[in-house]
mmCIF file of C-alpha atoms in Angstrom:
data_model
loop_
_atom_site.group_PDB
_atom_site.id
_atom_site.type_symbol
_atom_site.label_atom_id
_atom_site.label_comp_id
_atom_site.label_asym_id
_atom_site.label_seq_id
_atom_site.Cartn_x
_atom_site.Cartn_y
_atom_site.Cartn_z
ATOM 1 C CA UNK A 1 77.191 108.570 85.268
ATOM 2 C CA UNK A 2 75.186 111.858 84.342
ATOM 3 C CA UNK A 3 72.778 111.395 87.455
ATOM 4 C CA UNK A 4 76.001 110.901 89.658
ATOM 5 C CA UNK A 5 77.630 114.182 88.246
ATOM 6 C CA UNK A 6 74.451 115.880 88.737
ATOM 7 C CA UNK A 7 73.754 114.796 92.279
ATOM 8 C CA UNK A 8 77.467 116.061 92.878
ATOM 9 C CA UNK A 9 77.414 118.654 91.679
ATOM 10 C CA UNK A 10 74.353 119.659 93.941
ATOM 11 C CA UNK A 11 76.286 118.247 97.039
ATOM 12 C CA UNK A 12 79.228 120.743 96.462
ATOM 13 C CA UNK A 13 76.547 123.391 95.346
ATOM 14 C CA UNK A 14 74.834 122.956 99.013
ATOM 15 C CA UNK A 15 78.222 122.525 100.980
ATOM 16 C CA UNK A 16 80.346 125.004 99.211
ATOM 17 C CA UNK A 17 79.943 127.410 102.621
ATOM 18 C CA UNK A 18 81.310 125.155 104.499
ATOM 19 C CA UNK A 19 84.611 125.078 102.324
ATOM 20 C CA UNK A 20 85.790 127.823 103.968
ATOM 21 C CA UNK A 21 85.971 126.033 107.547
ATOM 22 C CA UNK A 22 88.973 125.174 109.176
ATOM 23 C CA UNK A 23 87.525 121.388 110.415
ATOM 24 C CA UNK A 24 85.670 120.848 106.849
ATOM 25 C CA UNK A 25 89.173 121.189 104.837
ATOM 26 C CA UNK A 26 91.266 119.065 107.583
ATOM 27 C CA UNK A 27 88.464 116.689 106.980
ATOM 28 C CA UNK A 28 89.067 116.712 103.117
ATOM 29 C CA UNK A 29 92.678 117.005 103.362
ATOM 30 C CA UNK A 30 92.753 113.853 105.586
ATOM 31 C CA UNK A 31 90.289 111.729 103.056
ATOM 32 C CA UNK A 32 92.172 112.940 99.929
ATOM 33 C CA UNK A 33 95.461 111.417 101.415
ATOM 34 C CA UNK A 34 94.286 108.673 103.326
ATOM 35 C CA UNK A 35 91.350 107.180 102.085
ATOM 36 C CA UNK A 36 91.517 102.990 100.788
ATOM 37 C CA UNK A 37 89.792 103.518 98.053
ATOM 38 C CA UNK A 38 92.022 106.745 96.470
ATOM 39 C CA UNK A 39 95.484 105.289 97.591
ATOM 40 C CA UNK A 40 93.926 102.050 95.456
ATOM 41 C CA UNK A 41 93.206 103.968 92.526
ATOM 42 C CA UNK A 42 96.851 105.759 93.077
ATOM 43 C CA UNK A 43 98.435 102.397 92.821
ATOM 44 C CA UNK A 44 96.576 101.744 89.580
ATOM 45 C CA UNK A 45 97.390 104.539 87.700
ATOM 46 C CA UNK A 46 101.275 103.763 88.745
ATOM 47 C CA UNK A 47 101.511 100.545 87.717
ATOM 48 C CA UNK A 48 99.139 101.769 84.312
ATOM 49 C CA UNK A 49 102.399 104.478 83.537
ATOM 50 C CA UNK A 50 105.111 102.247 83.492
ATOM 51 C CA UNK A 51 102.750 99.580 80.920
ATOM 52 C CA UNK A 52 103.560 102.164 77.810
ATOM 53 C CA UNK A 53 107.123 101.904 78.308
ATOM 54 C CA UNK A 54 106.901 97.911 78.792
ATOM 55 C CA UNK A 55 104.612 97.547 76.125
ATOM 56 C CA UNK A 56 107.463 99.276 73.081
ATOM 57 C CA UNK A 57 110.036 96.750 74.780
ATOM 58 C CA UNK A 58 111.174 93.911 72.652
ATOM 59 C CA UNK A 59 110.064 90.298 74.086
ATOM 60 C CA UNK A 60 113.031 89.039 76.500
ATOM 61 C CA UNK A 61 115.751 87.225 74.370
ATOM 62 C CA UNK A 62 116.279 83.279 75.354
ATOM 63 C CA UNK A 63 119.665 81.955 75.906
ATOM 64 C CA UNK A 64 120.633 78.342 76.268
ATOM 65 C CA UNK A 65 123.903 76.031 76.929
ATOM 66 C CA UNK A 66 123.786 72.977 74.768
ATOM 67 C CA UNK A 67 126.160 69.799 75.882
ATOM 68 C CA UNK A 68 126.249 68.005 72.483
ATOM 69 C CA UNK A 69 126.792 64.140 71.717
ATOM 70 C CA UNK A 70 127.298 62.757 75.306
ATOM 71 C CA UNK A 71 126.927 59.531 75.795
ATOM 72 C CA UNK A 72 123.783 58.202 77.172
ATOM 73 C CA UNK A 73 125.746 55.125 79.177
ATOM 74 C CA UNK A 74 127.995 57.832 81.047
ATOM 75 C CA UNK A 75 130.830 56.804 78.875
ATOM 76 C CA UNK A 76 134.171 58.984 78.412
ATOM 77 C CA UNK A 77 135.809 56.459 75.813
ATOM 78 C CA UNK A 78 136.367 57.449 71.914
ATOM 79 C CA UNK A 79 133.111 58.513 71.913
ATOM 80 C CA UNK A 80 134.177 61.425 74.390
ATOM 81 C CA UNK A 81 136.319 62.673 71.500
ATOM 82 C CA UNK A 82 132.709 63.955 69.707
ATOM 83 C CA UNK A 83 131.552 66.194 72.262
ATOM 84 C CA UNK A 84 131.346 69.746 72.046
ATOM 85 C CA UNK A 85 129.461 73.043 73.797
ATOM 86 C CA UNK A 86 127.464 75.490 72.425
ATOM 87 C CA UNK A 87 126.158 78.881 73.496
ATOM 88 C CA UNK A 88 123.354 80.167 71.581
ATOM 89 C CA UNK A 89 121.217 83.319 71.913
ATOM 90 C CA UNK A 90 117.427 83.558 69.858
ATOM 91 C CA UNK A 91 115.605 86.936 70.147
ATOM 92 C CA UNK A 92 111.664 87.271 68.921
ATOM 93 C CA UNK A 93 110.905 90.379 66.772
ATOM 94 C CA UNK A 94 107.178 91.486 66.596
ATOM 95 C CA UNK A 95 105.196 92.232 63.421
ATOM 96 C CA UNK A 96 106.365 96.403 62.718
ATOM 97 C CA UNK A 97 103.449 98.116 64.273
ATOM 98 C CA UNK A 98 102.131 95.688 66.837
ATOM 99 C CA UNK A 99 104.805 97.039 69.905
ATOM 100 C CA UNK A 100 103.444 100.722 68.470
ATOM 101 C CA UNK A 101 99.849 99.764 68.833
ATOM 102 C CA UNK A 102 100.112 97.469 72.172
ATOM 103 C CA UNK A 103 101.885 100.820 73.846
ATOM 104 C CA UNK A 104 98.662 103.438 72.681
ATOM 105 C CA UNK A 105 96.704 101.352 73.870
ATOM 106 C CA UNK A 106 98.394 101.282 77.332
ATOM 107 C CA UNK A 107 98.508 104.742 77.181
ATOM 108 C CA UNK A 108 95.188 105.393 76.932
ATOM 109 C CA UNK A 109 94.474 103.017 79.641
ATOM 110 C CA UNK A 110 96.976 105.105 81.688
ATOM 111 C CA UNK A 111 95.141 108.236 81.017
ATOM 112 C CA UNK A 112 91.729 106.111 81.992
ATOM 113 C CA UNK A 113 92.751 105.322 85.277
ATOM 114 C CA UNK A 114 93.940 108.865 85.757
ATOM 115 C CA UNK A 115 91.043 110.655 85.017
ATOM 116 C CA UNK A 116 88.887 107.799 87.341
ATOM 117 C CA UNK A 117 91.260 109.284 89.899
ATOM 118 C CA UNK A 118 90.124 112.440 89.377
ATOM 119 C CA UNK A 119 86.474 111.049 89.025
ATOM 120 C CA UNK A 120 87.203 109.097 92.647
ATOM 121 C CA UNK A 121 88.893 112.189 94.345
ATOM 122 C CA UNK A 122 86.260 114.506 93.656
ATOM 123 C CA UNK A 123 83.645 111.819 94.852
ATOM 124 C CA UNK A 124 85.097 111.310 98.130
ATOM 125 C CA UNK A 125 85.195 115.053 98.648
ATOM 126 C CA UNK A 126 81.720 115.472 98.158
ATOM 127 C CA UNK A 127 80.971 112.283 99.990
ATOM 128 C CA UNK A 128 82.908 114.279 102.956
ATOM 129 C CA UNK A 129 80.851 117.435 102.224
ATOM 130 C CA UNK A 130 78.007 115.584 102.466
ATOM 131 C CA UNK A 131 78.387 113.710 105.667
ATOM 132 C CA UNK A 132 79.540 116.736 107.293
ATOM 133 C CA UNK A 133 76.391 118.571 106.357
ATOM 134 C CA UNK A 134 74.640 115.901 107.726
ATOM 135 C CA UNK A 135 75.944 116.020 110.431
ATOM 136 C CA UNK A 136 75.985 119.730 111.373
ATOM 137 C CA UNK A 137 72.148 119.086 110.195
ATOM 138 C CA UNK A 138 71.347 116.238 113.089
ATOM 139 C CA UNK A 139 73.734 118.291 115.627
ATOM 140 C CA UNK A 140 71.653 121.543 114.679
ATOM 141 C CA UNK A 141 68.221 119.720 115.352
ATOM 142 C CA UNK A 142 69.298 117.755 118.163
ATOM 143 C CA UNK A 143 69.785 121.172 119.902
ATOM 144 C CA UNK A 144 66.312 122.403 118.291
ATOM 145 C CA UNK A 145 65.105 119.146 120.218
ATOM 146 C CA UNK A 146 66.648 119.783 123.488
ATOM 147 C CA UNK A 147 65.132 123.540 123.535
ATOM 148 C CA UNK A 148 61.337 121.715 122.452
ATOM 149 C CA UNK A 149 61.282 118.921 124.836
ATOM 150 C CA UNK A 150 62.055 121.542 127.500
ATOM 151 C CA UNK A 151 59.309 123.364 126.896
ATOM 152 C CA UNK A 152 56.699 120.380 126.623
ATOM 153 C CA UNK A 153 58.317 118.898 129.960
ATOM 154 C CA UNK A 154 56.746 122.530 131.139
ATOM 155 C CA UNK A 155 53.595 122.189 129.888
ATOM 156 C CA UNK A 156 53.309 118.596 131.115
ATOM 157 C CA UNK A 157 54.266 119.896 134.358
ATOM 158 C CA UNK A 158 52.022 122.839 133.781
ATOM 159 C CA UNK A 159 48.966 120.280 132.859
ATOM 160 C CA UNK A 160 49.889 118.061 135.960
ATOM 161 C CA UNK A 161 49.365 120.748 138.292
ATOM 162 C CA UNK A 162 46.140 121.805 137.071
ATOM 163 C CA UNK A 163 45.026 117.974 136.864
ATOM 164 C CA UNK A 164 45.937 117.728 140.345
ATOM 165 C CA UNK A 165 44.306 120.999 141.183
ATOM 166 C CA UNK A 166 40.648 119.990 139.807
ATOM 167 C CA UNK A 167 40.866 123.100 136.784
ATOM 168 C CA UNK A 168 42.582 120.454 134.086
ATOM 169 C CA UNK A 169 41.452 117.561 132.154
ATOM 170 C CA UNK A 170 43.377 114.025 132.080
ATOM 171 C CA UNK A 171 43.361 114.615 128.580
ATOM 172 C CA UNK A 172 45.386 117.608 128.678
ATOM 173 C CA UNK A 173 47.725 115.344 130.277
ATOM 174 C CA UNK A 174 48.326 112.751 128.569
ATOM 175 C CA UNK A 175 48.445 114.451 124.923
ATOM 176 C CA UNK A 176 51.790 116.633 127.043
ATOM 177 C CA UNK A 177 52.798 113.377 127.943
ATOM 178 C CA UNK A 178 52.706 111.964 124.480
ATOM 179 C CA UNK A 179 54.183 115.375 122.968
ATOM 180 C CA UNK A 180 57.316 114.492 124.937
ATOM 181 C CA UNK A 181 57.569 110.902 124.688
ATOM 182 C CA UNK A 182 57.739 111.965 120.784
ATOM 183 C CA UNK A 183 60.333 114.573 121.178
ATOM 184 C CA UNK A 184 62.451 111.765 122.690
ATOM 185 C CA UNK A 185 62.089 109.268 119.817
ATOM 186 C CA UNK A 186 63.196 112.248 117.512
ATOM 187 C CA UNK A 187 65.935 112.827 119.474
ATOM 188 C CA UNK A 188 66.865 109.019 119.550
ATOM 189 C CA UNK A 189 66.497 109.113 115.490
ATOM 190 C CA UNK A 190 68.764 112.200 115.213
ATOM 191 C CA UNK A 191 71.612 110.924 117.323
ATOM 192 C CA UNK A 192 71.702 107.776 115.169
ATOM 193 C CA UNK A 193 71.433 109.748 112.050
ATOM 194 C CA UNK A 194 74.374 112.308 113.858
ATOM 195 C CA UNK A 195 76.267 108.997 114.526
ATOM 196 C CA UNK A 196 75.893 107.485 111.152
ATOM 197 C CA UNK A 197 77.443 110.989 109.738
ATOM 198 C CA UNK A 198 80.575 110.373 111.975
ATOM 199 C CA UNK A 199 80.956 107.283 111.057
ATOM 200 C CA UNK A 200 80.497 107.684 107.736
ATOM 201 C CA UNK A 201 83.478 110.598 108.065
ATOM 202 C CA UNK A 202 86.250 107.768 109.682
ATOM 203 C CA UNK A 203 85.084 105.443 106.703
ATOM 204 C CA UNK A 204 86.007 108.127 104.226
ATOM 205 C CA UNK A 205 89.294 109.655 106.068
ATOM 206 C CA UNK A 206 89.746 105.964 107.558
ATOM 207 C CA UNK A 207 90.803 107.280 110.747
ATOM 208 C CA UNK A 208 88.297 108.443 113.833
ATOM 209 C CA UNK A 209 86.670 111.422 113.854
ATOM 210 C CA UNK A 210 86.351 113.504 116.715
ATOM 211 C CA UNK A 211 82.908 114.926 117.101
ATOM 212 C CA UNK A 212 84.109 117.977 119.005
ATOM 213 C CA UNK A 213 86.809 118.725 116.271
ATOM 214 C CA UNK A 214 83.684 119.504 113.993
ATOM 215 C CA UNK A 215 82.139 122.268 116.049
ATOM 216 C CA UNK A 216 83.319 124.288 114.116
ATOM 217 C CA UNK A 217 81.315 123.466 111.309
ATOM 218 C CA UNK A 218 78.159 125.211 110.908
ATOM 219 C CA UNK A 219 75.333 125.095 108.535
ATOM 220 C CA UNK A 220 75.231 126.822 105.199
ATOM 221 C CA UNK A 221 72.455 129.945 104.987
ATOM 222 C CA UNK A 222 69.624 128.846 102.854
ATOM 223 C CA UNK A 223 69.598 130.077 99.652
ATOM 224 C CA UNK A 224 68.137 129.386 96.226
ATOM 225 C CA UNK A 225 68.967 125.836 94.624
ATOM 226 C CA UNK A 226 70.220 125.630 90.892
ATOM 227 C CA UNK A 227 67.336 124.176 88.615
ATOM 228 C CA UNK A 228 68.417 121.062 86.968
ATOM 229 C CA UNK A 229 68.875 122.806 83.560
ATOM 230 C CA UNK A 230 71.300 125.318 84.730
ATOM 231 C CA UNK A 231 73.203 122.025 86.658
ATOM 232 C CA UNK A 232 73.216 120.056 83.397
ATOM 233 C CA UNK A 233 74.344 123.334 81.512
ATOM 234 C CA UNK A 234 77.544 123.742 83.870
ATOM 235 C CA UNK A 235 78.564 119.951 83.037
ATOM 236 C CA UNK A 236 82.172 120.789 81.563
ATOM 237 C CA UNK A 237 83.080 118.874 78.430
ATOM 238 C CA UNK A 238 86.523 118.494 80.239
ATOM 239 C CA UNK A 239 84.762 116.658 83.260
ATOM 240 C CA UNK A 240 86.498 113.601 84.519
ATOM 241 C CA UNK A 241 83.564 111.326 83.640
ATOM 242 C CA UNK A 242 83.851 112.500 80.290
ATOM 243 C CA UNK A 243 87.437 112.285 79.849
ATOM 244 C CA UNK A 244 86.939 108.475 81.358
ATOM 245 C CA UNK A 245 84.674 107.668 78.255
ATOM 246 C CA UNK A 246 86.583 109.242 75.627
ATOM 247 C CA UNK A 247 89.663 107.155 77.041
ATOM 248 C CA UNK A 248 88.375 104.218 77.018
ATOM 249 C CA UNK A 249 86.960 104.622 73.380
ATOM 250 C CA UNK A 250 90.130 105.368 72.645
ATOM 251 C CA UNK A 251 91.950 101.959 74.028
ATOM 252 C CA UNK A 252 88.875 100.445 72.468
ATOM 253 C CA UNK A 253 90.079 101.553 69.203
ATOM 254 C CA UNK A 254 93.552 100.712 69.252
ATOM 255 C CA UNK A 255 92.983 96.907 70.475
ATOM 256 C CA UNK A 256 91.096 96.963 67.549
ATOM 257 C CA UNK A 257 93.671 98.279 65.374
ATOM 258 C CA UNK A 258 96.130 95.567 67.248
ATOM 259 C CA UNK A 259 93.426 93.063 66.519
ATOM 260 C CA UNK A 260 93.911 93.213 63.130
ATOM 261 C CA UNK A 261 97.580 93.208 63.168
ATOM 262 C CA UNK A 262 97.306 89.999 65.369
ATOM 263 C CA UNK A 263 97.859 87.361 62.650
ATOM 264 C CA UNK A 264 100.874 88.972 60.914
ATOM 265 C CA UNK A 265 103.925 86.862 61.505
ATOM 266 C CA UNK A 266 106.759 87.340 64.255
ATOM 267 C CA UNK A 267 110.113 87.264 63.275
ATOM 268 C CA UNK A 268 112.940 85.335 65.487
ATOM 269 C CA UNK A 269 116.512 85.884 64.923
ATOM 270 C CA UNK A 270 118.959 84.066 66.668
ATOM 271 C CA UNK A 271 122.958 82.731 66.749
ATOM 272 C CA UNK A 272 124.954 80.146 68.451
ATOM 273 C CA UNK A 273 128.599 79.703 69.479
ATOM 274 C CA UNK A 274 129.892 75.783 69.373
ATOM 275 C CA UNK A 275 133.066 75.409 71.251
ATOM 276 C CA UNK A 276 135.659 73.279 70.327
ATOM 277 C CA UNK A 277 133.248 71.137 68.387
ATOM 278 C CA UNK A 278 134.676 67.597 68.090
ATOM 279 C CA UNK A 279 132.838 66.686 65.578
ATOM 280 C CA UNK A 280 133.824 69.347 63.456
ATOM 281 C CA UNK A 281 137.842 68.840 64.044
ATOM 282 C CA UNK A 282 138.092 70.785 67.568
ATOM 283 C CA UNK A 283 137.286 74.054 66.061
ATOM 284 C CA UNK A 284 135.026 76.836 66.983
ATOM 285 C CA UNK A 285 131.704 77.882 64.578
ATOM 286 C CA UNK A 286 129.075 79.905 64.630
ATOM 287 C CA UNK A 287 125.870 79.514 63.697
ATOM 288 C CA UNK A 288 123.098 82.369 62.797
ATOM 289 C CA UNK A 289 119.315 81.472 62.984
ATOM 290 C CA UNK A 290 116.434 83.152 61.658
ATOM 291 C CA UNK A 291 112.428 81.962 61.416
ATOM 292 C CA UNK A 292 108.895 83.029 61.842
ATOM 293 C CA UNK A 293 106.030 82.272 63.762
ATOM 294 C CA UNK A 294 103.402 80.391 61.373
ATOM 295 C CA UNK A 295 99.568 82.389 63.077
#
């Protein structure tokens, strides 16, 4: 995680110039907002808010209708005269402390996928940084290239003539020749590398990029780079990466705590409403219910 912040950190350091430019933030913008792997995470954290709120809910209560004493041949005889209904409700009451423990821990794994949000957002804007550096760096050299093979395709010319004329050597020739032929399969690498950098750029804003949109993007002026102390120095102790480790220690240490408050008894408490109970004379009762689980 450290060598990742680092290498970040030295992506933003070399592409913070190109902040400033119009195509670079519509670029960002579009990833931010649009990118799989971000509107993913967004989901996630989402559906990790609302677990807090479920975990402090009681269980659901159970309700059931009971037909009592009918009679198994489908009978409606004397034996009719003993039926009755009942209505009866049973709710399940945790150990005190358990619903308290089960909702930190969702909270802190709430505040974990939040801060890998952050962690993810700032990723894919360096990741855009980077492949637009890259590919201001291939567009840059493919135009260095252009301006080099034109002037070896004049000094082959240049050689031809004065093999033809008698005052050159073959040799002269063929090392122009080979000079160009080189320049070409530089300029074949760079346009795959330039392509590669576009496509990298839809990936990450997963729509098509325009490669004339990004003229406007130019190269940063070289400058100094950071040493790796200074990088390490500027790691903030509020970084996303470290907030994502403290988090998680922190659900690790209240499943623990729930862990231990895992074989204390539940509770149940429950009543029931028999209608009209036959057996009882016709009249109504009710009935209250309580019990435990037995961990």
């Amino acid at each position: 995680m450290a060598e990742r912040t680092v290498f970040g950190s030295l992506l933003l350091f070399l592409a913070l110039p190109l902040a400033a430019q119009d195509p670079l933030a519509g670029l960002v913008s579009r990833a931010l907002a649009d990118n799989p792997g971000l509107r993913a995470q967004r989901a996630r954290v989402a559906a990790a808010r609302q677990a807090p709120s479920q975990a402090r809910a009681l269980p659901d209560p159970t309700a059931d209708v009971e037909f009592m004493n009918l009679a198994a041949d489908g009978s409606f005889g004397s034996e009719a005269l003993t039926r009755g209904v009942s209505v009866g409700v049973t709710q399940m009451l945790p150990f005190p402390g358990k619903r308290g423990l089960a909702a930190k821990a969702a909270e802190g794994e709430a505040s974990v996928e939040e801060a890998r949000l952050m962690v993810l957002e700032r990723t894919v804007r360096s990741e855009v940084l980077a492949a637009a550096f890259r590919f201001a760096t291939a567009r840059e050299l493919l135009r260095i290239n252009g301006q080099t093979r034109e002037a070896l395709s004049a000094t082959t010319e240049s050689a031809l003539a004065r093999y033809s004329s008698g005052s050159g050597s073959q040799a002269d020739v063929l090392l122009a020749q080979s000079a160009v032929t080189k320049a070409d399969a530089e300029r074949r690498e760079l346009e795959r590398q330039r392509d590669v950098a576009l496509a990298r750029l839809a990936s990450l804003t997963a729509s098509p990029v325009d490669a004339a949109g990004l003229e406007g993007i130019g190269l940063p002026p070289p400058g100094e780079l950071p040493g790796l102390d200074s990088l390490l120095a500027s790691v903030d102790e509020g970084a996303p990466e470290v907030t994502v480790a403290r988090s998680e220690a922190a659900v690790a240490e209240a499943r623990a705590e729930a862990a231990k408050k895992s074989f204390k008894p539940d509770f149940m408490v429950g009543g029931r409403y028999r209608f009209k109970d036959m057996t009882m004379g016709g009249r109504d009762y009710l009935t209250a219910m309580a019990g435990m689980t037995l961990p």
